Short mmCIF file of C-alpha atoms and ligand atoms in Angstrom, two decimals:
data_model
loop_
_atom_site.label_atom_id
_atom_site.label_comp_id
_atom_site.label_asym_id
_atom_site.label_seq_id
_atom_site.Cartn_x
_atom_site.Cartn_y
_atom_site.Cartn_z
CA MET A 1 6.44 -29.21 24.64
CA ILE A 2 7.98 -29.05 21.58
CA LEU A 3 6.21 -31.53 18.50
CA ARG A 4 8.50 -31.68 15.93
CA ALA A 5 7.26 -32.58 12.30
CA VAL A 6 9.92 -32.91 9.66
CA ARG A 7 9.00 -34.49 6.50
CA SER A 8 11.50 -33.85 3.44
CA VAL A 9 10.26 -35.19 0.47
CA GLY A 10 13.02 -35.19 -2.79
CA ARG A 11 12.31 -34.83 -6.35
CA GLY A 12 10.55 -37.88 -7.39
CA THR A 13 10.36 -39.14 -3.87
CA PRO A 14 6.86 -41.02 -2.75
CA LEU A 15 4.98 -38.88 -0.09
CA ALA A 16 3.86 -42.39 1.35
CA SER A 17 7.60 -43.33 2.39
CA LEU A 18 7.53 -42.03 6.19
CA GLY A 19 8.78 -42.93 9.16
CA VAL A 20 8.29 -42.41 13.18
CA GLY A 21 11.49 -41.22 14.67
CA PRO A 22 12.25 -40.38 18.54
CA GLU A 23 10.96 -37.76 20.28
CA GLY A 24 7.61 -37.48 18.58
CA MET A 25 9.86 -36.29 15.50
CA VAL A 26 8.24 -37.45 12.03
CA SER A 27 10.63 -37.99 9.67
CA PRO A 28 10.96 -39.10 6.25
CA VAL A 29 12.70 -42.13 4.68
CA ASP A 30 15.08 -39.68 2.39
CA SER A 31 17.35 -41.31 0.37
CA ARG A 32 18.95 -38.20 -0.96
CA GLY A 33 22.00 -37.95 1.54
CA GLY A 34 23.60 -34.39 1.26
CA GLU A 35 20.33 -32.52 -0.02
CA PRO A 36 18.33 -30.30 1.31
CA SER A 37 15.78 -31.76 3.85
CA VAL A 38 12.87 -29.95 3.51
CA SER A 39 11.89 -29.29 0.01
CA VAL A 40 9.35 -26.17 -0.65
CA GLY A 41 6.69 -26.71 -3.61
CA ILE A 42 4.71 -23.25 -5.22
CA ALA A 43 2.36 -23.71 -7.87
CA ARG A 44 0.33 -21.49 -10.12
CA GLU A 45 -2.96 -20.33 -8.26
CA THR A 46 -5.92 -21.59 -9.32
CA PHE A 47 -8.71 -19.59 -7.52
CA ARG A 48 -10.57 -17.91 -10.89
CA GLY A 49 -8.94 -14.43 -11.28
CA GLU A 50 -6.12 -15.01 -8.79
CA ARG A 51 -3.25 -13.50 -10.38
CA ARG A 52 -1.06 -13.62 -7.12
CA VAL A 53 2.02 -16.16 -6.45
CA ALA A 54 2.75 -17.29 -3.01
CA VAL A 55 6.53 -16.86 -3.66
CA VAL A 56 8.56 -14.34 -5.65
CA PRO A 57 12.04 -14.80 -6.70
CA ALA A 58 13.73 -12.11 -4.53
CA ILE A 59 12.48 -14.31 -1.67
CA VAL A 60 13.97 -17.39 -2.94
CA PRO A 61 17.36 -16.87 -1.45
CA ALA A 62 16.55 -16.73 2.14
CA LEU A 63 14.89 -20.22 1.45
CA VAL A 64 17.27 -21.51 -0.02
CA GLN A 65 20.14 -20.11 2.71
CA ALA A 66 17.68 -21.74 5.19
CA GLY A 67 18.34 -25.13 3.81
CA LEU A 68 15.51 -25.51 1.85
CA GLU A 69 14.94 -26.41 -1.65
CA VAL A 70 12.61 -24.51 -3.70
CA ARG A 71 10.59 -25.95 -6.34
CA VAL A 72 7.94 -23.68 -8.39
CA GLU A 73 5.86 -25.04 -11.33
CA ALA A 74 6.66 -23.44 -14.45
CA GLY A 75 4.74 -20.16 -15.35
CA ALA A 76 3.31 -19.82 -11.56
CA GLY A 77 4.38 -15.97 -11.33
CA ALA A 78 3.89 -15.23 -14.96
CA GLU A 79 0.39 -13.61 -13.92
CA ALA A 80 2.22 -11.33 -11.36
CA GLY A 81 4.86 -10.47 -13.85
CA LEU A 82 7.66 -13.02 -12.78
CA GLN A 83 9.07 -14.76 -14.99
CA ASP A 84 10.63 -18.53 -14.78
CA GLN A 85 13.98 -17.39 -15.31
CA ALA A 86 14.05 -15.12 -12.66
CA TYR A 87 12.90 -17.84 -10.24
CA GLU A 88 16.12 -19.99 -11.53
CA GLU A 89 18.55 -17.36 -11.27
CA ARG A 90 17.82 -16.76 -7.34
CA GLY A 91 18.03 -20.61 -6.60
CA ALA A 92 14.72 -22.24 -7.42
CA ALA A 93 14.50 -25.82 -9.35
CA MET A 94 11.96 -25.21 -12.01
CA VAL A 95 8.77 -28.15 -12.43
CA GLY A 96 6.78 -29.11 -15.68
CA SER A 97 3.81 -29.82 -13.13
CA ARG A 98 1.26 -29.04 -10.40
CA HIS A 99 1.87 -32.22 -9.08
CA GLU A 100 5.76 -32.28 -8.87
CA ALA A 101 5.32 -29.10 -7.30
CA PHE A 102 2.99 -30.60 -4.76
CA GLU A 103 5.62 -33.19 -4.02
CA SER A 104 6.99 -31.53 -1.86
CA GLY A 105 7.66 -31.73 1.88
CA VAL A 106 6.00 -27.74 2.48
CA VAL A 107 3.39 -26.33 0.14
CA LEU A 108 3.08 -22.79 -0.18
CA GLN A 109 -0.23 -21.18 -1.63
CA VAL A 110 -1.64 -18.14 -1.34
CA ARG A 111 -5.40 -19.56 -1.30
CA THR A 112 -5.67 -22.82 0.38
CA LEU A 113 -8.59 -24.94 -0.34
CA GLY A 114 -10.77 -22.82 2.24
CA ALA A 115 -10.48 -19.76 0.10
CA ASN A 116 -10.29 -21.58 -3.13
CA PRO A 117 -13.41 -24.25 -2.95
CA GLU A 118 -13.86 -25.26 -6.10
CA ALA A 119 -10.74 -25.26 -7.84
CA GLY A 120 -8.59 -26.27 -4.79
CA ARG A 121 -10.69 -29.27 -4.62
CA GLU A 122 -8.36 -31.21 -7.05
CA ASP A 123 -5.83 -30.67 -5.10
CA LEU A 124 -6.71 -32.98 -2.28
CA ASP A 125 -5.37 -36.20 -4.18
CA LEU A 126 -1.96 -34.58 -4.52
CA LEU A 127 -1.53 -33.89 -0.88
CA GLY A 128 -0.41 -36.76 1.91
CA PRO A 129 0.33 -37.04 5.16
CA GLY A 130 3.25 -35.37 6.55
CA GLN A 131 3.18 -32.62 4.62
CA VAL A 132 2.90 -28.63 5.36
CA VAL A 133 0.13 -26.54 3.79
CA ILE A 134 0.73 -22.93 4.35
CA GLY A 135 -1.66 -20.31 3.10
CA MET A 136 -4.32 -18.43 3.25
CA GLY A 137 -8.03 -20.18 3.78
CA ALA A 138 -10.84 -18.21 5.57
CA PRO A 139 -10.50 -20.76 8.33
CA LEU A 140 -12.91 -19.51 10.32
CA SER A 141 -15.69 -19.26 7.46
CA ALA A 142 -14.37 -22.44 5.76
CA ALA A 143 -14.04 -24.69 8.68
CA GLU A 144 -15.01 -27.71 6.42
CA ALA A 145 -12.26 -27.10 4.26
CA ALA A 146 -9.49 -27.14 7.06
CA ARG A 147 -11.50 -30.92 7.68
CA ASP A 148 -10.49 -32.07 4.90
CA LEU A 149 -7.63 -31.23 4.60
CA ALA A 150 -6.92 -32.91 8.24
CA GLU A 151 -8.02 -35.86 6.96
CA ARG A 152 -5.29 -36.03 3.79
CA GLY A 153 -3.28 -35.66 7.32
CA VAL A 154 -1.57 -32.39 6.40
CA THR A 155 -0.70 -30.12 8.86
CA LEU A 156 -2.07 -26.94 7.72
CA PHE A 157 -1.67 -23.47 8.82
CA ALA A 158 -3.94 -20.20 7.74
CA MET A 159 -1.70 -17.23 7.50
CA GLU A 160 -4.99 -15.26 8.45
CA LEU A 161 -4.16 -16.58 11.99
CA VAL A 162 -1.24 -14.85 12.55
CA PRO A 163 -1.25 -12.79 16.04
CA ARG A 164 -1.32 -9.08 15.54
CA ILE A 165 1.85 -9.15 17.64
CA SER A 166 5.02 -6.88 17.38
CA ARG A 167 7.01 -9.83 16.12
CA ALA A 168 4.45 -11.46 13.86
CA GLN A 169 4.23 -8.22 12.12
CA GLY A 170 6.37 -8.95 8.82
CA MET A 171 4.29 -12.00 8.88
CA ASP A 172 0.91 -10.20 8.92
CA VAL A 173 -0.63 -10.89 5.44
CA LEU A 174 -4.23 -9.13 6.71
CA SER A 175 -2.41 -6.03 7.00
CA SER A 176 -0.24 -6.29 3.52
CA GLN A 177 -3.35 -7.53 1.64
CA ALA A 178 -5.44 -4.76 3.36
CA THR A 179 -2.72 -1.96 2.16
CA ILE A 180 -3.13 -3.00 -1.07
CA ALA A 181 -6.66 -2.81 -1.28
CA GLY A 182 -7.20 0.47 0.39
CA TYR A 183 -5.02 1.90 -2.54
CA LYS A 184 -6.79 0.16 -5.49
CA ALA A 185 -10.10 1.27 -4.28
CA VAL A 186 -9.19 5.06 -4.46
CA LEU A 187 -7.82 4.18 -7.79
CA LEU A 188 -11.63 2.33 -8.63
CA ALA A 189 -13.13 5.34 -7.86
CA ALA A 190 -11.10 7.60 -9.19
CA GLU A 191 -11.18 5.83 -12.51
CA ALA A 192 -15.28 6.16 -12.20
CA LEU A 193 -16.07 9.16 -11.13
CA PRO A 194 -16.74 11.57 -13.73
CA LYS A 195 -14.83 14.29 -11.51
CA MET A 196 -11.26 14.86 -11.02
CA PHE A 197 -10.00 14.55 -7.35
CA PRO A 198 -7.25 17.56 -7.40
CA MET A 199 -8.52 21.26 -7.01
CA LEU A 200 -7.03 22.89 -10.07
CA THR A 201 -6.76 26.27 -10.60
CA THR A 202 -6.63 27.05 -14.86
CA ALA A 203 -7.34 29.41 -17.24
CA ALA A 204 -10.62 27.35 -17.63
CA GLY A 205 -11.86 27.94 -14.36
CA THR A 206 -11.56 26.58 -11.25
CA VAL A 207 -12.04 22.67 -10.43
CA ALA A 208 -13.51 22.28 -7.06
CA PRO A 209 -11.74 18.75 -5.49
CA ALA A 210 -13.46 15.79 -5.12
CA ARG A 211 -14.92 14.97 -1.61
CA VAL A 212 -14.06 11.47 -0.26
CA PHE A 213 -15.58 9.88 2.98
CA VAL A 214 -13.89 6.70 4.06
CA ILE A 215 -15.77 4.34 6.74
CA GLY A 216 -13.50 2.69 9.19
CA ALA A 217 -10.17 3.67 9.36
CA GLY A 218 -8.24 0.37 10.08
CA VAL A 219 -5.06 -0.98 7.59
CA ALA A 220 -7.12 -0.51 4.26
CA GLY A 221 -9.12 2.71 5.36
CA LEU A 222 -6.03 4.83 6.06
CA GLN A 223 -4.22 3.34 2.86
CA ALA A 224 -7.33 4.63 1.05
CA ILE A 225 -6.96 8.21 3.34
CA ALA A 226 -3.57 8.14 2.24
CA THR A 227 -4.08 7.64 -1.29
CA ALA A 228 -7.13 9.90 -1.94
CA ARG A 229 -5.31 12.95 -0.08
CA ARG A 230 -2.28 12.26 -2.44
CA LEU A 231 -4.16 12.53 -5.54
CA GLY A 232 -6.08 16.04 -3.99
CA ALA A 233 -9.37 14.83 -2.69
CA VAL A 234 -10.87 16.59 0.91
CA VAL A 235 -11.01 13.37 2.52
CA GLU A 236 -13.12 12.48 5.62
CA ALA A 237 -13.16 9.60 7.64
CA TYR A 238 -15.22 7.82 10.70
CA ASP A 239 -14.51 4.81 12.56
CA VAL A 240 -16.16 3.49 15.50
CA ARG A 241 -12.91 3.55 17.52
CA PRO A 242 -12.28 6.69 18.77
CA ALA A 243 -8.56 6.07 19.04
CA VAL A 244 -8.04 6.43 15.46
CA LYS A 245 -8.75 9.79 15.29
CA GLU A 246 -4.96 11.11 15.76
CA GLN A 247 -3.96 8.63 12.85
CA VAL A 248 -6.83 10.23 10.60
CA GLU A 249 -5.79 13.53 11.13
CA SER A 250 -1.96 13.05 10.64
CA LEU A 251 -3.34 11.81 6.93
CA GLY A 252 -4.21 14.97 6.74
CA ALA A 253 -7.91 13.63 6.43
CA LYS A 254 -10.97 15.48 9.04
CA PHE A 255 -12.21 12.84 11.22
CA VAL A 256 -15.95 13.08 11.51
CA GLU A 257 -17.52 13.30 15.31
CA LEU A 258 -20.81 11.78 15.25
CA PRO A 259 -22.93 11.89 18.60
CA LEU A 260 -22.38 8.40 19.58
CA GLU A 261 -21.77 6.52 22.39
CA ALA A 262 -18.64 4.59 20.94
CA GLU A 263 -16.18 4.27 24.30
CA GLU A 264 -16.72 0.31 24.81
CA SER A 265 -16.42 -0.14 20.67
CA GLU A 266 -12.67 -1.41 20.75
CA ASP A 267 -11.63 -4.86 22.08
CA ARG A 268 -8.51 -5.86 24.05
CA GLY A 269 -7.46 -7.06 20.75
CA GLY A 270 -7.60 -3.61 18.87
CA TYR A 271 -10.26 -4.36 16.63
CA ALA A 272 -13.67 -3.14 16.49
CA ARG A 273 -16.51 -4.88 18.27
CA GLN A 274 -19.61 -5.49 17.42
CA MET A 275 -22.76 -2.96 18.41
CA ASP A 276 -26.20 -3.11 19.08
CA GLU A 277 -28.91 -2.59 16.32
CA GLU A 278 -29.65 0.54 17.94
CA PHE A 279 -26.24 2.15 17.71
CA TYR A 280 -25.68 0.86 13.73
CA ARG A 281 -29.60 2.25 13.34
CA LYS A 282 -27.68 6.17 15.04
CA GLN A 283 -24.67 5.47 13.00
CA ARG A 284 -26.35 5.31 9.72
CA GLU A 285 -29.10 8.19 10.23
CA THR A 286 -26.14 10.78 11.58
CA MET A 287 -23.85 9.68 8.91
CA THR A 288 -26.29 9.82 5.70
CA ARG A 289 -25.30 13.36 5.80
CA VAL A 290 -21.69 13.21 5.09
CA VAL A 291 -22.40 10.37 2.64
CA ARG A 292 -24.57 12.22 0.52
CA ALA A 293 -22.32 15.25 0.36
CA SER A 294 -19.72 13.03 -0.73
CA ASP A 295 -18.59 12.33 -4.24
CA VAL A 296 -16.78 8.91 -3.35
CA VAL A 297 -17.63 6.66 -0.28
CA ILE A 298 -15.15 3.63 1.09
CA THR A 299 -16.52 1.77 3.40
CA THR A 300 -13.86 -0.64 4.91
CA ALA A 301 -15.77 -1.56 8.21
CA LEU A 302 -15.49 -4.97 9.70
CA VAL A 303 -15.79 -6.53 13.16
CA PRO A 304 -13.85 -9.66 13.29
CA GLY A 305 -15.86 -13.12 12.93
CA VAL A 306 -19.48 -11.59 12.53
CA LYS A 307 -21.04 -10.31 8.86
CA ALA A 308 -19.97 -6.54 7.57
CA PRO A 309 -22.51 -3.95 9.62
CA VAL A 310 -24.58 -2.37 7.12
CA LEU A 311 -23.65 1.53 7.58
CA VAL A 312 -24.65 3.02 4.29
CA PRO A 313 -28.74 2.31 3.44
CA ALA A 314 -30.30 2.87 0.46
CA GLY A 315 -31.97 5.64 1.03
CA ALA A 316 -28.34 7.44 1.76
CA VAL A 317 -27.45 6.21 -1.47
CA HIS A 318 -30.41 7.52 -3.01
CA GLY A 319 -29.57 11.13 -1.69
CA MET A 320 -25.55 11.05 -3.03
CA ALA A 321 -25.44 13.28 -6.83
CA PRO A 322 -25.54 11.07 -9.95
CA GLY A 323 -22.12 10.03 -11.05
CA SER A 324 -20.84 9.57 -7.00
CA VAL A 325 -19.30 6.16 -6.42
CA ILE A 326 -19.42 3.33 -3.39
CA VAL A 327 -16.61 1.02 -3.23
CA ASP A 328 -17.37 -1.64 -0.71
CA LEU A 329 -14.19 -3.37 0.36
CA ALA A 330 -16.43 -5.31 2.81
CA ALA A 331 -18.32 -7.00 0.26
CA GLU A 332 -17.13 -10.21 0.80
CA GLN A 333 -18.58 -9.99 4.38
CA GLY A 334 -22.31 -8.96 3.40
CA GLY A 335 -20.82 -5.74 2.88
CA ASN A 336 -21.17 -2.20 4.43
CA CYS A 337 -23.71 -0.49 1.92
CA GLU A 338 -27.39 -1.97 1.99
CA LEU A 339 -27.13 -2.14 -1.99
CA THR A 340 -23.59 -3.66 -2.81
CA ARG A 341 -23.76 -6.87 -4.18
CA ALA A 342 -20.32 -9.24 -4.34
CA ASP A 343 -17.96 -8.80 -7.46
CA GLN A 344 -20.98 -6.69 -9.07
CA THR A 345 -21.11 -2.78 -9.67
CA VAL A 346 -24.49 -2.05 -9.29
CA GLU A 347 -25.84 1.91 -10.80
CA VAL A 348 -28.83 3.16 -8.71
CA ASP A 349 -29.99 6.98 -9.60
CA GLY A 350 -26.53 6.98 -11.51
CA VAL A 351 -24.56 6.26 -7.86
CA HIS A 352 -22.30 3.20 -8.46
CA VAL A 353 -22.15 0.95 -6.10
CA MET A 354 -19.06 -1.60 -6.55
CA GLY A 355 -18.11 -4.53 -4.07
CA PRO A 356 -14.94 -6.13 -5.32
CA THR A 357 -13.81 -8.82 -3.38
CA ASN A 358 -10.38 -9.92 -4.44
CA LEU A 359 -8.51 -6.30 -5.10
CA PRO A 360 -5.06 -7.41 -4.06
CA SER A 361 -5.35 -9.80 -7.00
CA THR A 362 -5.53 -6.66 -9.36
CA VAL A 363 -2.02 -5.67 -8.08
CA PRO A 364 -0.42 -9.10 -8.51
CA PHE A 365 3.19 -7.96 -8.67
CA HIS A 366 3.47 -6.06 -5.21
CA ALA A 367 0.52 -8.14 -3.57
CA SER A 368 2.49 -11.03 -4.28
CA GLN A 369 5.96 -9.61 -3.37
CA MET A 370 4.41 -8.57 0.27
CA TYR A 371 2.55 -12.07 0.47
CA ALA A 372 5.77 -13.61 -0.26
CA LYS A 373 7.45 -11.94 2.32
CA ASN A 374 4.97 -12.57 4.82
CA VAL A 375 4.84 -16.66 4.27
CA SER A 376 8.31 -17.04 4.27
CA SER A 377 8.98 -15.38 7.64
CA PHE A 378 6.19 -17.23 8.84
CA LEU A 379 7.80 -20.69 7.64
CA LEU A 380 11.68 -19.55 8.30
CA HIS A 381 9.79 -18.86 12.10
CA LEU A 382 9.09 -22.76 11.71
CA VAL A 383 12.46 -23.78 9.90
CA HIS A 384 15.60 -24.82 12.19
CA ASP A 385 18.77 -26.70 10.85
CA GLY A 386 16.83 -27.20 7.84
CA ARG A 387 14.19 -28.84 9.57
CA ILE A 388 10.62 -27.90 10.44
CA GLU A 389 9.99 -27.79 14.24
CA LEU A 390 6.79 -27.19 15.56
CA ASP A 391 6.91 -25.37 18.94
CA LEU A 392 3.11 -25.46 20.28
CA GLU A 393 4.41 -22.90 23.36
CA ASP A 394 5.00 -20.02 20.63
CA GLU A 395 2.03 -18.15 20.48
CA ILE A 396 2.59 -17.82 16.35
CA THR A 397 2.91 -21.20 15.74
CA ARG A 398 0.25 -22.24 18.10
CA GLU A 399 -2.32 -19.53 16.90
CA THR A 400 -1.87 -20.51 12.93
CA LEU A 401 -1.72 -24.11 13.19
CA VAL A 402 -5.51 -25.70 12.29
CA ALA A 403 -5.13 -28.96 11.44
CA ARG A 404 -2.32 -31.78 11.99
CA ASP A 405 -2.39 -35.81 12.72
CA GLY A 406 -5.82 -35.86 10.46
CA GLN A 407 -7.39 -33.95 12.87
CA VAL A 408 -8.42 -29.75 12.91
CA VAL A 409 -6.69 -28.25 16.59
CA HIS A 410 -7.78 -25.35 16.09
CA PRO A 411 -9.86 -24.31 18.91
CA ARG A 412 -12.30 -21.44 17.09
CA ILE A 413 -12.64 -24.11 14.06
CA ARG A 414 -13.03 -26.92 16.13
CA GLU A 415 -16.18 -24.77 17.55
CA ALA A 416 -17.20 -23.73 14.02
CA LEU A 417 -17.44 -27.43 13.32
CA GLY A 418 -19.65 -28.35 16.17
CA LEU A 419 -16.69 -31.01 17.35
CA ASP A 420 -16.41 -31.67 21.08
CA ASP A 421 -13.78 -30.02 22.57
CA ASP A 422 -13.25 -31.43 26.51
CA ASN A 423 -11.09 -33.90 26.17
CA HIS A 424 -9.24 -31.55 23.21
CA GLU A 425 -8.33 -28.53 24.94
CA GLN A 426 -6.73 -31.01 27.35
CA GLU A 427 -4.37 -32.53 24.07
CA ARG A 428 -3.39 -29.40 23.22
CA ALA A 429 -2.24 -28.20 26.70
CA ALA A 430 -1.00 -25.16 25.45
CA PRO A 431 -0.90 -21.67 27.48
CA ALA A 432 -3.39 -19.18 26.72
CA PRO A 433 -2.50 -16.79 24.54
CA SER A 434 -1.20 -13.80 25.33
CA GLU A 435 -2.40 -10.22 24.36
CA GLY A 436 0.69 -9.51 22.30
CA ALA A 437 2.00 -5.91 22.22
CA ARG A 438 0.17 -3.88 19.28
CA THR A 439 1.23 -1.16 16.91
P1 LIG B 501 -10.65 -4.61 10.50
O1 LIG B 501 -10.21 -5.17 8.84
O2 LIG B 501 -11.10 -5.53 11.33
O3 LIG B 501 -11.69 -3.76 10.56
C1 LIG B 501 -11.25 -2.55 9.48
C2 LIG B 501 -11.98 -1.36 10.78
O4 LIG B 501 -13.28 -0.76 10.37
C3 LIG B 501 -11.68 -0.93 11.96
O5 LIG B 501 -10.78 0.17 12.04
C4 LIG B 501 -12.38 -0.75 12.75
O6 LIG B 501 -12.75 -0.44 13.81
C5 LIG B 501 -14.01 -0.36 11.86
N1 LIG B 501 -15.17 -0.04 12.12
C6 LIG B 501 -15.85 -1.40 12.44
N2 LIG B 501 -17.15 -1.20 12.60
C7 LIG B 501 -17.34 0.09 12.36
C8 LIG B 501 -18.42 0.65 12.30
N3 LIG B 501 -19.73 0.66 12.96
N4 LIG B 501 -18.03 1.85 11.98
C9 LIG B 501 -16.87 2.63 11.61
N5 LIG B 501 -15.98 1.74 11.47
C10 LIG B 501 -15.91 0.41 11.69
O7 LIG B 501 -9.26 -3.76 10.80
P2 LIG B 501 -7.89 -3.87 10.60
O8 LIG B 501 -7.88 -3.00 9.34
O9 LIG B 501 -7.55 -5.19 10.74
O10 LIG B 501 -7.35 -3.16 12.01
C11 LIG B 501 -7.98 -3.47 12.70
C12 LIG B 501 -6.67 -2.78 14.62
O11 LIG B 501 -5.68 -3.76 14.32
C13 LIG B 501 -6.33 -1.60 14.30
O12 LIG B 501 -6.15 -1.13 15.52
C14 LIG B 501 -4.86 -1.96 13.64
O13 LIG B 501 -4.32 -0.61 13.64
C15 LIG B 501 -4.65 -2.76 14.04
N6 LIG B 501 -3.36 -3.53 13.48
C16 LIG B 501 -1.96 -4.03 14.48
C17 LIG B 501 -1.72 -4.86 14.01
C18 LIG B 501 0.01 -4.93 14.79
O14 LIG B 501 0.21 -4.68 15.85
N7 LIG B 501 0.87 -5.95 14.37
C19 LIG B 501 -1.08 -4.85 12.38
C20 LIG B 501 -2.40 -4.62 11.93
C21 LIG B 501 -3.41 -3.90 12.49
#
C-alpha cells in the first residue's frame, strides 16, 4: 500500500487550503505554479537550554536540489554558531517569525512537543491538518503529546524510532547524539576532577594516570572510552552484553569480567534485556570494588522502554576517594547511580555525582550538524519528485510514523495510551518489521 500525503504550502498560503486528490493522495490547493512543491520550515528551538537547530546551512542545498523550498526563522541557528547569512547563501529563505516558519508543508525540529512539553504547547496552534512534523519527541514516554499533535491533524514522525538497520544508519539520531554525550561526559569529568588524565613523568615527579570506569559500552559508552583514552586515562569498562568485550578492548580499555551469568542479556535487536533484581544486586556488589578504585565513573547503562537499572549504590559512592567524579548519562531515565539527581551535581563525601540530561546541546555546532544530516536523510527518504510519499511497506517509514489522519497510529504508542487495538492493527495492514541487519 502506498499512501501519499502531499502538502505544499507557499509563503503565506493558508494552512486550511487542502483538497483530496486521486489514490488517497492529499494535495494542497497551490496557486503558485512553478514553485517548489513542498516547503520545509525550521524554527528556533524553544526548550529551555536547547542550543541545537534541526538544519544547518550545509544541508540546505540537498533539500533544495530535491525540489523543496527551505525557510528558516531568523536567528534559528545562532546558538549553534550558525548565521542567517550562511543559510541564505546556501539557498534558504529567511523568515521573520516562528509563525512563518511553521507555515510550511514540513516542519523539521530537534524537539517536537513530547520532548518540549512546556514551550512546545504554544506551537500547537501553529500546526494544522496536512502538515508533516519530524523531530525527536520522546514518543514512548510522552505518548500524550503524540495524541495532542495527532488531534491537530498533523502527520508526525519520531526520529528516535528510526530502526537500527544498515540502510537507516545515516538517520540514526540516537547514535549521533549519544556519540556527543559520551564525548562530553568525559570532558565534564576531566574538568571536575582535581587530577589530570594522562600519566606524566616530569622533573617535578611522576603523575599517575586517572582511572576511568565506563559502565555500559553502547554508542555513548564506547565514545566515552575512546575520549578518555585520548586524554591518557587508564580505562576499564563493563557491559551486560558480553559481545562488546572485543569493541572495548579494541579501544585500548580493559573489559571488567564479573562473575555473572549474562548469556541471555542481549535481545534479537542487539539491545540489553532487562535482568532480574537478583542479577542487578550481584552486579552492584561485584562492581563496587572497581567503582571505589576509580577516579571517574561514567554510567550509560540503559534498557529500552524501562527505567535505567541502579548499578552504583550509595555505599559504593561513599567508598570512592574525595574528588572523584561520577557522570550519569542515564539520569533522564532515572539514573544508574542511586544518588543521581537529573540536571544537578550532588556532592557526597567530596564525590561529585553529575546527572546531565542534554549534553548534545552543549556541543551545539556538531550536534546540529549530525542531527541535520540524520533528519534530512530521513526527509529525503520520504520525498519523491519533489513530493512526500508515505510508503507504509517501507520499514523506516512505518516504524517512525507516530500519527496521521487525526490518530496515533504507532502500535507501541497506542498501547501506552491504552487504546484498543484489534481493529486498528488490521487497518494498519503492514508487514511485521524485520529484524534488519545490525552493525
Ligand atoms: P542503549 O543506549 O540502549 O544502552 C547503552 C548500553 O548499556 C548498552 O550497550 C547496554 O548493553 C548497556 N547496559 C544495559 N544494562 C546494563 C547493565 N546492567 N550493565 C552494564 N551495561 C548495561 O544502547 P545503544 O548505545 O543505543 O546501543 C545498543 C546496541 O545497538 C549496541 O549493540 C550498538 O552497537 C547497536 N547499534 C546498532 C546500530 C545499527 O546497526 N545501525 C546503530 C547504533 C547502535
